[in-house]
XYZ file of C-alpha atoms in Angstrom:
365
model
C 87.195 205.913 171.290
C 90.897 207.319 170.551
C 91.457 208.022 167.128
C 94.698 205.791 165.451
C 97.083 207.880 163.235
C 97.203 206.808 159.489
C 100.323 207.089 156.993
C 100.019 206.268 153.075
C 103.009 205.199 152.123
C 103.775 205.573 148.221
C 100.822 203.705 147.713
C 100.710 202.792 143.875
C 98.284 200.191 142.046
C 98.458 198.272 138.734
C 95.406 196.813 137.101
C 97.807 195.664 133.994
C 98.822 198.765 131.974
C 96.310 200.423 134.057
C 97.985 202.998 137.167
C 94.261 203.202 139.443
C 96.766 205.042 142.220
C 100.182 206.512 141.796
C 102.399 206.688 144.267
C 100.233 208.140 147.119
C 101.297 209.871 150.109
C 99.145 211.025 152.172
C 99.989 211.655 156.685
C 96.485 211.624 158.684
C 96.523 212.439 162.345
C 94.805 210.445 164.880
C 91.454 211.990 165.525
C 91.223 213.802 162.345
C 88.471 214.192 159.617
C 90.480 213.990 156.026
C 87.805 213.196 152.715
C 89.499 212.616 150.167
C 87.329 214.518 147.067
C 88.196 213.999 143.140
C 86.437 212.962 139.907
C 85.307 209.617 139.231
C 88.439 207.673 137.515
C 90.117 209.762 139.685
C 91.674 206.715 142.386
C 90.194 207.797 145.264
C 87.896 204.968 146.016
C 90.894 202.344 145.084
C 92.956 204.117 147.681
C 89.549 203.925 150.272
C 89.742 200.104 149.425
C 93.554 200.311 149.919
C 93.723 201.381 153.409
C 89.738 199.093 153.624
C 92.405 196.360 152.767
C 90.001 194.973 150.185
C 92.823 196.009 147.683
C 96.386 194.730 148.303
C 99.077 198.040 146.777
C 101.199 197.091 143.764
C 104.283 199.350 145.821
C 103.705 200.826 148.884
C 102.537 200.440 152.321
C 100.044 201.493 154.220
C 100.519 201.626 158.763
C 97.540 202.356 161.053
C 98.215 203.247 164.595
C 101.883 202.322 163.775
C 101.629 199.390 162.545
C 101.642 198.349 158.780
C 98.443 196.580 158.080
C 99.408 196.482 154.335
C 98.970 192.716 154.021
C 96.389 192.676 156.666
C 92.694 191.093 154.942
C 90.181 193.398 156.489
C 89.012 191.876 159.306
C 92.157 192.642 160.647
C 93.308 196.339 160.475
C 90.362 196.784 163.605
C 88.112 199.909 160.784
C 84.297 200.675 160.716
C 83.724 201.323 157.033
C 80.340 202.794 155.517
C 79.787 202.452 152.064
C 77.281 204.533 149.554
C 75.444 201.195 149.804
C 74.175 200.796 153.185
C 74.292 196.645 153.154
C 71.976 196.722 155.726
C 70.483 192.339 156.141
C 67.238 192.824 155.640
C 66.218 189.883 158.016
C 67.561 191.468 160.578
C 66.099 194.552 163.233
C 67.877 197.169 163.635
C 69.266 196.118 167.250
C 70.633 192.929 165.218
C 72.296 194.700 162.538
C 74.269 197.521 164.714
C 75.372 193.853 166.446
C 76.538 191.239 164.018
C 79.866 193.269 164.256
C 80.274 191.913 168.609
C 78.712 188.948 167.519
C 81.739 188.596 165.441
C 83.604 189.186 168.263
C 82.172 187.307 170.198
C 81.221 190.153 173.461
C 79.389 188.168 175.864
C 75.064 188.920 175.886
C 74.914 191.293 177.770
C 77.769 193.671 176.691
C 76.908 193.608 172.909
C 72.920 194.662 174.548
C 74.793 197.265 176.138
C 76.796 198.418 173.637
C 74.451 198.434 171.219
C 71.728 200.545 173.237
C 74.723 203.159 173.532
C 74.869 203.480 170.142
C 71.093 203.183 169.257
C 71.401 206.640 171.976
C 74.093 207.579 170.139
C 72.690 208.266 167.142
C 69.025 209.032 168.331
C 67.332 205.931 166.926
C 66.672 204.716 170.738
C 63.094 203.974 169.210
C 63.590 201.736 165.880
C 65.812 199.085 167.976
C 62.836 196.510 166.749
C 62.034 197.998 163.230
C 64.223 195.803 160.023
C 65.719 197.772 157.810
C 62.516 198.083 154.841
C 60.394 200.080 157.149
C 63.122 202.840 158.377
C 64.030 206.271 155.337
C 66.944 206.211 153.873
C 68.412 208.450 156.577
C 67.309 206.268 159.346
C 68.781 203.849 157.404
C 72.217 205.553 156.506
C 71.872 206.110 160.995
C 72.632 202.354 161.487
C 74.894 201.862 158.885
C 77.291 204.357 160.851
C 76.408 202.558 164.152
C 77.010 199.085 163.049
C 80.709 200.754 161.768
C 81.509 202.534 165.495
C 79.566 199.542 167.805
C 82.802 198.279 168.322
C 84.737 201.349 169.019
C 87.413 201.033 166.319
C 90.242 203.997 165.832
C 89.269 204.828 162.071
C 86.181 204.719 160.234
C 86.293 205.056 156.861
C 83.378 205.916 154.323
C 82.775 205.372 150.419
C 80.356 208.475 149.399
C 77.736 207.554 152.472
C 75.507 209.843 151.787
C 74.919 209.670 147.819
C 71.642 207.798 147.962
C 69.879 210.323 149.891
C 67.850 214.038 148.638
C 69.738 217.413 149.059
C 67.778 218.261 152.574
C 68.856 215.045 154.131
C 72.708 215.443 153.170
C 72.770 218.176 154.519
C 71.522 217.293 157.350
C 73.544 214.225 157.891
C 77.191 216.201 156.751
C 76.783 218.254 160.384
C 75.215 214.470 161.975
C 78.302 213.124 160.867
C 81.091 215.172 161.804
C 79.625 215.764 165.381
C 79.388 212.441 165.986
C 83.072 212.229 164.414
C 83.783 214.838 167.130
C 82.303 213.527 170.139
C 84.139 209.830 169.078
C 87.209 211.054 168.730
C 88.281 208.675 165.283
C 89.690 209.468 162.555
C 87.462 209.732 159.224
C 88.274 208.755 155.933
C 85.842 209.808 153.977
C 85.542 209.515 150.204
C 83.260 212.022 147.882
C 83.095 213.620 145.079
C 80.976 215.977 146.339
C 83.219 219.013 146.785
C 80.329 220.272 149.310
C 80.446 217.828 151.352
C 84.695 217.972 151.882
C 84.563 221.211 152.700
C 81.690 220.762 154.678
C 82.906 218.582 157.042
C 86.655 218.489 157.155
C 90.020 219.141 158.788
C 91.287 218.529 156.047
C 91.342 217.694 152.261
C 92.973 215.878 149.542
C 92.063 216.591 146.025
C 92.420 213.898 143.647
C 92.827 213.203 139.762
C 94.205 210.555 137.281
C 95.594 208.589 140.584
C 97.765 211.416 142.083
C 97.148 214.361 144.954
C 96.627 217.365 143.272
C 96.845 219.397 146.491
C 95.816 218.758 150.373
C 94.962 221.365 152.755
C 92.094 222.974 154.597
C 88.409 223.326 152.479
C 89.032 227.185 153.039
C 93.037 226.979 152.124
C 92.236 225.134 148.429
C 88.784 226.900 148.105
C 91.256 230.809 148.008
C 94.709 229.273 147.517
C 94.282 226.421 144.884
C 98.086 225.059 143.265
C 96.568 224.486 139.885
C 94.439 225.068 137.459
C 92.579 221.753 138.144
C 91.989 223.030 142.287
C 91.070 226.505 141.166
C 87.737 224.309 138.760
C 86.718 221.557 141.283
C 86.834 223.377 143.973
C 83.899 225.987 144.044
C 82.085 227.983 141.555
C 85.079 228.905 139.023
C 85.534 231.690 136.080
C 88.674 230.912 133.916
C 89.567 233.017 130.858
C 93.104 232.624 128.424
C 95.230 235.071 128.094
C 99.300 236.199 127.670
C 101.524 236.814 130.798
C 102.992 240.006 130.525
C 105.293 239.982 133.324
C 105.883 242.146 136.495
C 105.355 245.921 136.131
C 105.273 248.155 139.498
C 104.440 245.151 141.595
C 101.893 243.635 139.830
C 101.665 240.664 137.215
C 100.618 241.798 134.143
C 97.822 239.747 132.104
C 97.154 240.177 128.718
C 93.681 238.940 128.051
C 93.414 238.977 123.914
C 94.414 242.734 122.224
C 93.625 245.505 124.588
C 91.965 243.848 127.923
C 95.362 243.997 130.040
C 94.663 243.240 133.451
C 97.184 243.219 137.073
C 96.862 240.432 139.250
C 98.797 240.559 143.113
C 100.714 237.606 143.164
C 101.307 234.132 139.861
C 100.880 230.426 140.452
C 104.223 228.777 140.163
C 107.200 230.754 137.561
C 105.484 231.812 134.328
C 108.472 233.134 132.171
C 107.293 236.662 129.959
C 105.142 236.126 127.340
C 103.231 232.102 128.390
C 99.531 231.698 127.648
C 97.855 231.337 130.813
C 94.706 230.788 132.439
C 92.771 233.397 134.251
C 90.926 232.319 137.129
C 87.687 233.708 139.245
C 85.307 233.781 141.652
C 81.916 234.734 141.539
C 81.633 236.792 144.160
C 84.824 238.342 144.458
C 83.254 240.269 141.092
C 81.988 243.266 140.833
C 79.244 244.001 137.789
C 79.395 247.954 136.782
C 77.611 249.663 133.943
C 80.349 249.795 130.655
C 83.057 252.777 131.340
C 82.132 252.894 135.296
C 84.658 250.111 135.949
C 87.756 252.410 136.509
C 90.703 250.304 136.299
C 90.897 246.345 136.270
C 88.108 245.280 134.120
C 86.892 243.476 131.000
C 84.617 244.106 129.257
C 81.467 242.300 127.844
C 77.566 241.778 126.702
C 75.713 240.650 130.149
C 73.807 237.205 128.581
C 71.168 236.407 132.105
C 70.883 236.900 135.274
C 69.356 233.912 137.855
C 68.402 234.905 141.148
C 69.173 231.373 143.575
C 67.765 233.025 146.766
C 70.376 234.619 148.971
C 72.047 236.298 145.450
C 72.222 236.384 141.845
C 74.385 235.214 139.444
C 74.508 237.053 135.999
C 76.081 235.246 133.361
C 78.802 237.837 131.448
C 79.930 237.010 127.572
C 83.676 238.439 127.661
C 85.326 240.302 124.703
C 88.358 239.042 124.619
C 90.350 236.440 122.775
C 87.364 232.903 122.729
C 84.675 235.133 124.237
C 84.116 232.861 127.559
C 81.405 233.396 129.935
C 82.051 234.834 133.203
C 80.436 234.602 136.148
C 79.471 237.471 138.734
C 77.373 237.111 141.979
C 76.280 239.392 143.755
C 73.663 240.129 146.930
C 70.065 240.357 145.445
C 70.079 243.863 147.110
C 73.659 244.959 145.360
C 72.737 244.793 141.229
C 72.713 247.894 139.599
C 69.972 249.461 138.195
C 69.222 249.032 133.908
C 71.248 245.974 134.167
C 69.904 243.627 131.866
C 70.359 241.260 128.819
C 72.101 242.954 126.643
C 74.039 245.791 128.633
C 77.469 246.511 128.358
C 79.322 246.110 130.983
C 82.160 246.258 132.815
C 83.660 242.961 135.284
C 85.638 244.673 137.841
C 88.434 241.989 139.067
C 90.289 243.356 141.850
C 94.083 242.746 142.056
C 93.693 239.974 144.850
C 91.021 237.999 143.591
C 92.442 236.805 140.688
C 94.391 233.141 140.513
C 97.762 232.861 137.171
C 97.902 229.014 135.803
C 100.501 228.535 133.840
C 99.033 226.809 130.456
C 99.822 223.342 130.290
C 100.768 222.740 126.938
C 101.462 226.105 126.056
């Protein structure tokens, strides 16, 4: 199987006065795994249905493998599709479900049987070929749906939240299985999800959507470490926010004031912010430190420890900051590094290194 490149060229979709997708342009390389990530109503599923051919763009083009398929129906696009509801035929066995797309393509019976056997082995369902869907677990049904989508060796595989019906443990297992399968096959995959963990775990790149537009595209690491907007910062991973005023550049650092007395220094800001502008300061919990009041040194936010939650490999501390709006800030520490004597009600300092702060101009300020 050889993956095909995909070019989404200014795709728009309108339903009357409502615009679901706004002039989206995205290039996906052959053999690449790209996730489209966003909250409900962001336009991600509408975009996928336009790529699949179930919806026609109001404007723009869909190009697959160098061929403009914008006006072609789904059955002429040569793509595999996996839905959240696996849509298996209940009256067919596993083998018959997988063979269905081959039968529709009128492949000879002996070739169908060979391809089904190879695909069953690939998804590790060899011994379940004669079972019916109701006799399978959720994970096994998911494998059958994937097998049916890949058995005819499509260059493109589209997946619409295929793990949404599975429990957390099984989702984590299937994430790795799907990624390994994609790497072995070489197919181009576009994977739609609202689950950031799925997107970060499986993807070569992630396109984050908001309000029908792509907010940012990049590798999982770049989205996590260098979010370009407050929305992306908030949507990818845990993030705490505080509001303040931008004071300008001082001694090589960007000075930020929170409330009347707290001034922090940040290594960089996102975009161009004028002195005096209102801003949002974003902080990753694992990039912050927690100390007793007065022992944090410079670049600290004073607050009161409200709670500490054990999560297994780490502890999550919730601190009510003593700044405007009294935001609740999360600090993540390993279970062995929490300073002694810091219990609920303790007065503490949150230590924020200059490189750990993300500064965004507040919209509407």
